[in-house]
C-alpha cells in the first residue's frame, strides 16, 4: 500500500490511524510516529513502521478500545513480539489474526499480573501436534518475560501456539478438525490405559508422533500376508494394545475417509505396547 496517507486520528504517540490515497483506512504502529501529528496532516510511511488494514469496522473498534486501554509500552512490546512471530514463520500474518494475537497477548499479560490461574486441558496434545510452532511460542513467551518480567504460564504457551498455527494455516478456527481428532484419539487411549498416563516421556512423544503422522498423512491400505500375520500375533499376545489400536484406527479412518494400511496398524500397536510398558515400569 503506497502513500502519502492522510492522518485521521492519533490514538497515542505510537499508533496512528490514516487514510490512503485510495481511501483505505489503515493503522500505523511505530515508536513515536504519532508525536506532533494532528488530524489532517500528511503522513509518509517509513521502513520502521508497520501498517495494517482496518477493513472490518467491528475489528477496528475493538482495536481502538484495546489501544486506549493498554499502556503504550505494553503495546509496543506486544507488536515487537508479533514481529518476532513474523520472522519465525517467514511471512506477515493476516490483519484479523494480528488483532486476535494482539488481544490475546494483552489479556495473557494482564492475567499474569493478576495471578489468575489458567488451565489448558489440551496443552500436551497441542505441544506434540504442533511441536515446531510450540517452540516458536516458547521463544515469544521468553521474550515477553525479558521485556516485562511477567512469566506467562505453560497454559498460555499452548494458546499462543494455536494462534500462530491459525496464522500459518490461514484459518479462522482456533482448533482444527485435525487437532480435534488427535485430541480425541489421545483421550481415548488415556481412558483405556491400565496405568496412569505420564505424558512427558519418550514413549509418549513417539506415540503422539506416530499418531500425528497417521492423521495428517495416512498410508493407503496395502494388503500384506506378513503384516496380517504380525497383527494376529500381536492380537494374541497383546490384546489390550490390539483393541486400543484397532479402535483408534477406526476413529481415524472414519474422519479421513481412508483405509489405513496394516503396516501403520502394526507401528501404532508397537508404540502403544512401548507406552504401556514404560508407564507400568514408572508407575
XYZ file of C-alpha atoms in Angstrom:
283
model
C 0.000 0.000 0.000
C 1.509 3.269 -1.116
C 1.344 6.736 0.437
C 1.087 9.505 1.089
C -1.503 8.994 3.809
C -3.849 11.477 5.425
C -3.888 11.319 9.236
C -7.377 10.610 10.570
C -6.718 10.094 14.281
C -3.808 9.890 16.709
C -4.514 7.090 19.179
C -1.251 7.672 21.047
C 2.365 8.541 20.312
C 2.910 5.120 18.744
C -0.346 4.422 16.876
C -1.804 6.470 14.032
C -4.957 5.848 12.009
C -4.705 7.212 8.484
C -6.373 7.053 5.073
C -4.569 6.113 1.872
C -4.912 7.917 -1.448
C -7.324 5.147 -2.482
C -9.458 5.860 0.620
C -8.449 2.723 2.526
C -8.287 3.151 6.275
C -5.072 1.806 7.783
C -3.270 1.772 11.093
C 0.431 2.530 11.591
C 2.402 1.239 14.556
C 5.849 2.523 15.434
C 7.692 4.154 18.292
C 6.953 7.892 18.432
C 5.301 8.079 14.992
C 2.275 9.945 16.367
C 4.286 12.582 18.223
C 3.493 16.071 16.951
C 0.950 14.825 14.406
C -2.638 16.019 14.167
C -5.718 15.133 12.158
C -5.425 16.222 8.532
C -1.609 16.049 8.388
C 0.051 14.204 5.552
C 1.800 11.086 6.751
C 4.607 9.333 4.901
C 5.299 5.739 5.954
C 8.909 4.805 6.603
C 10.608 1.427 6.787
C 10.413 1.111 10.564
C 6.621 1.423 10.748
C 4.169 -1.459 10.454
C 0.967 -0.979 8.511
C -2.286 -2.896 8.852
C -5.585 -2.565 7.043
C -8.718 -1.750 9.019
C -11.358 -3.188 6.728
C -13.725 -4.594 9.338
C -15.445 -1.855 11.368
C -16.014 -4.120 14.357
C -12.362 -5.174 14.492
C -11.367 -1.523 14.189
C -13.492 -0.571 17.198
C -12.047 -3.458 19.224
C -8.518 -2.437 18.332
C -9.101 1.200 19.239
C -10.550 0.090 22.589
C -7.513 -2.105 23.195
C -5.079 0.683 22.313
C -6.769 3.170 24.615
C -6.857 0.606 27.455
C -3.288 -0.704 27.335
C -0.163 1.320 28.054
C 1.894 2.413 25.068
C 4.886 0.489 26.387
C 2.910 -2.752 26.606
C 1.533 -2.353 23.081
C 4.997 -1.771 21.633
C 6.271 -4.895 23.378
C 3.321 -6.890 22.028
C 3.918 -5.692 18.486
C 7.608 -6.479 18.765
C 6.599 -9.987 19.851
C 4.365 -10.274 16.786
C 7.229 -9.168 14.554
C 9.282 -11.989 16.048
C 6.481 -14.357 15.058
C 6.629 -12.949 11.522
C 10.380 -13.553 11.430
C 9.948 -17.118 12.678
C 7.199 -18.190 10.258
C 8.575 -16.216 7.313
C 5.571 -14.072 6.406
C 3.251 -11.377 7.718
C 0.113 -12.740 9.347
C -3.328 -11.615 8.223
C -4.633 -8.437 9.818
C -7.627 -10.113 11.513
C -5.369 -12.751 13.080
C -2.927 -9.974 14.011
C -5.636 -8.357 16.124
C -6.568 -11.692 17.754
C -2.954 -12.314 18.758
C -2.542 -8.725 19.979
C -5.641 -9.065 22.130
C -4.537 -12.436 23.482
C -1.099 -11.141 24.465
C -2.673 -8.180 26.262
C -5.101 -10.427 28.152
C -2.402 -13.008 28.933
C -0.126 -10.346 30.408
C -2.996 -8.941 32.460
C -3.974 -12.406 33.744
C -0.369 -12.990 34.766
C -0.234 -9.635 36.589
C -3.430 -10.567 38.431
C -2.181 -14.059 39.281
C -5.147 -15.686 37.535
C -4.878 -19.477 37.331
C -5.239 -20.543 33.676
C -5.952 -24.141 32.691
C -5.304 -25.607 29.236
C -6.578 -29.212 29.035
C -5.097 -29.642 25.547
C -1.609 -28.360 26.360
C 0.271 -31.635 25.888
C -1.651 -32.554 22.752
C -1.022 -29.083 21.317
C 2.699 -29.337 22.061
C 3.214 -32.636 20.280
C 0.800 -31.994 17.420
C 2.382 -28.605 16.592
C 5.836 -29.067 18.084
C 7.682 -26.571 15.820
C 5.034 -23.923 16.362
C 5.096 -24.620 20.098
C 8.845 -23.875 20.149
C 8.134 -20.500 18.484
C 5.530 -19.772 21.168
C 8.055 -20.683 23.874
C 10.544 -18.205 22.395
C 7.879 -15.489 22.330
C 6.990 -16.112 25.984
C 10.695 -15.877 26.853
C 10.893 -12.534 25.025
C 7.813 -11.234 26.864
C 9.363 -12.252 30.186
C 12.601 -10.424 29.338
C 10.653 -7.315 28.290
C 8.019 -7.237 31.059
C 9.330 -9.517 33.854
C 5.985 -11.335 33.599
C 6.379 -15.090 33.144
C 3.372 -16.437 31.243
C 2.385 -19.969 32.353
C 2.730 -23.008 30.105
C -1.021 -22.965 29.506
C -0.600 -19.659 27.666
C 2.170 -21.154 25.508
C -0.386 -23.665 24.269
C -2.934 -20.976 23.440
C -0.294 -18.851 21.686
C 0.731 -21.930 19.698
C -2.824 -22.289 18.396
C -2.945 -18.607 17.414
C 0.297 -18.939 15.468
C -0.855 -22.204 13.888
C -4.072 -20.454 12.883
C -1.983 -17.808 11.116
C 0.118 -20.465 9.390
C -2.914 -22.352 8.147
C -4.830 -19.169 7.308
C -7.951 -20.386 9.049
C -10.500 -18.682 11.256
C -10.845 -21.690 13.565
C -8.542 -21.930 16.518
C -8.681 -25.718 16.849
C -8.680 -27.528 13.509
C -10.541 -30.791 12.825
C -7.125 -32.488 12.715
C -6.178 -31.367 16.207
C -9.649 -32.294 17.471
C -9.231 -35.831 16.081
C -5.759 -36.052 17.593
C -7.096 -34.987 20.983
C -9.967 -37.459 20.845
C -7.594 -40.300 19.996
C -5.233 -39.398 22.849
C -8.124 -39.100 25.313
C -9.435 -42.485 24.246
C -6.010 -44.088 24.776
C -5.755 -42.441 28.201
C -9.126 -43.882 29.215
C -8.100 -47.382 28.186
C -4.608 -47.385 29.690
C -4.143 -49.708 32.650
C -1.612 -47.404 34.347
C -1.769 -43.604 34.749
C -0.613 -41.871 31.587
C 2.571 -39.885 32.250
C 2.836 -37.637 29.205
C 6.342 -36.256 29.497
C 8.085 -39.473 28.473
C 9.952 -40.650 25.387
C 7.398 -43.363 24.630
C 4.534 -40.854 24.815
C 6.342 -38.496 22.429
C 6.917 -41.348 19.990
C 3.311 -42.462 20.262
C 1.935 -38.971 19.630
C 4.355 -38.518 16.720
C 3.131 -41.757 15.154
C -0.476 -40.734 15.745
C 0.127 -37.306 14.228
C 1.615 -38.818 11.066
C -1.282 -41.228 10.696
C -3.824 -38.426 10.972
C -2.079 -35.899 8.755
C -0.540 -38.192 6.146
C -2.027 -41.709 6.364
C -0.743 -44.526 4.163
C -3.209 -46.252 1.852
C -4.168 -49.807 2.708
C -1.904 -52.345 1.007
C -2.672 -55.988 1.726
C 0.285 -57.973 3.041
C 0.239 -61.552 4.287
C 3.208 -60.879 6.556
C 1.553 -57.776 8.069
C -1.633 -59.703 8.784
C 0.324 -62.487 10.461
C 2.111 -59.940 12.680
C -1.209 -58.334 13.604
C -2.699 -61.717 14.542
C 0.350 -62.463 16.684
C 0.077 -59.105 18.447
C -3.654 -59.672 18.910
C -2.953 -62.955 20.653
C -0.060 -61.772 22.823
C -1.124 -58.149 23.450
C -4.935 -57.961 23.373
C -5.024 -54.580 25.117
C -2.723 -52.964 22.552
C -4.651 -54.634 19.750
C -8.073 -53.467 20.897
C -6.954 -49.896 21.621
C -5.091 -49.535 18.337
C -7.939 -51.005 16.248
C -10.428 -48.559 17.765
C -8.043 -45.617 17.248
C -7.610 -46.720 13.623
C -11.398 -46.809 13.175
C -11.680 -43.276 14.563
C -9.061 -42.026 12.110
C -10.472 -43.924 9.128
C -13.941 -42.539 9.793
C -12.587 -38.973 9.938
C -10.188 -39.076 6.956
C -12.376 -41.439 4.889
C -9.442 -43.669 4.041
C -8.496 -47.250 4.843
C -5.301 -47.252 6.948
C -2.653 -49.789 5.992
C -1.878 -52.811 8.156
C 1.726 -51.603 8.328
C 0.609 -48.476 10.183
C -1.625 -50.544 12.448
C 1.450 -52.546 13.438
C 3.510 -49.404 14.104
C 0.752 -47.962 16.271
C 0.387 -51.191 18.220
C 4.126 -51.382 18.850
C 4.286 -47.760 20.020
C 1.312 -48.401 22.313
C 2.975 -51.504 23.710
C 6.108 -49.474 24.494
C 3.995 -46.730 26.054
C 2.137 -49.140 28.333
C 5.364 -50.917 29.300
C 7.109 -47.647 30.193
C 4.124 -46.370 32.147
C 3.938 -49.648 34.059
C 7.649 -49.561 34.915
C 7.452 -45.935 36.163
C 4.127 -46.190 37.941
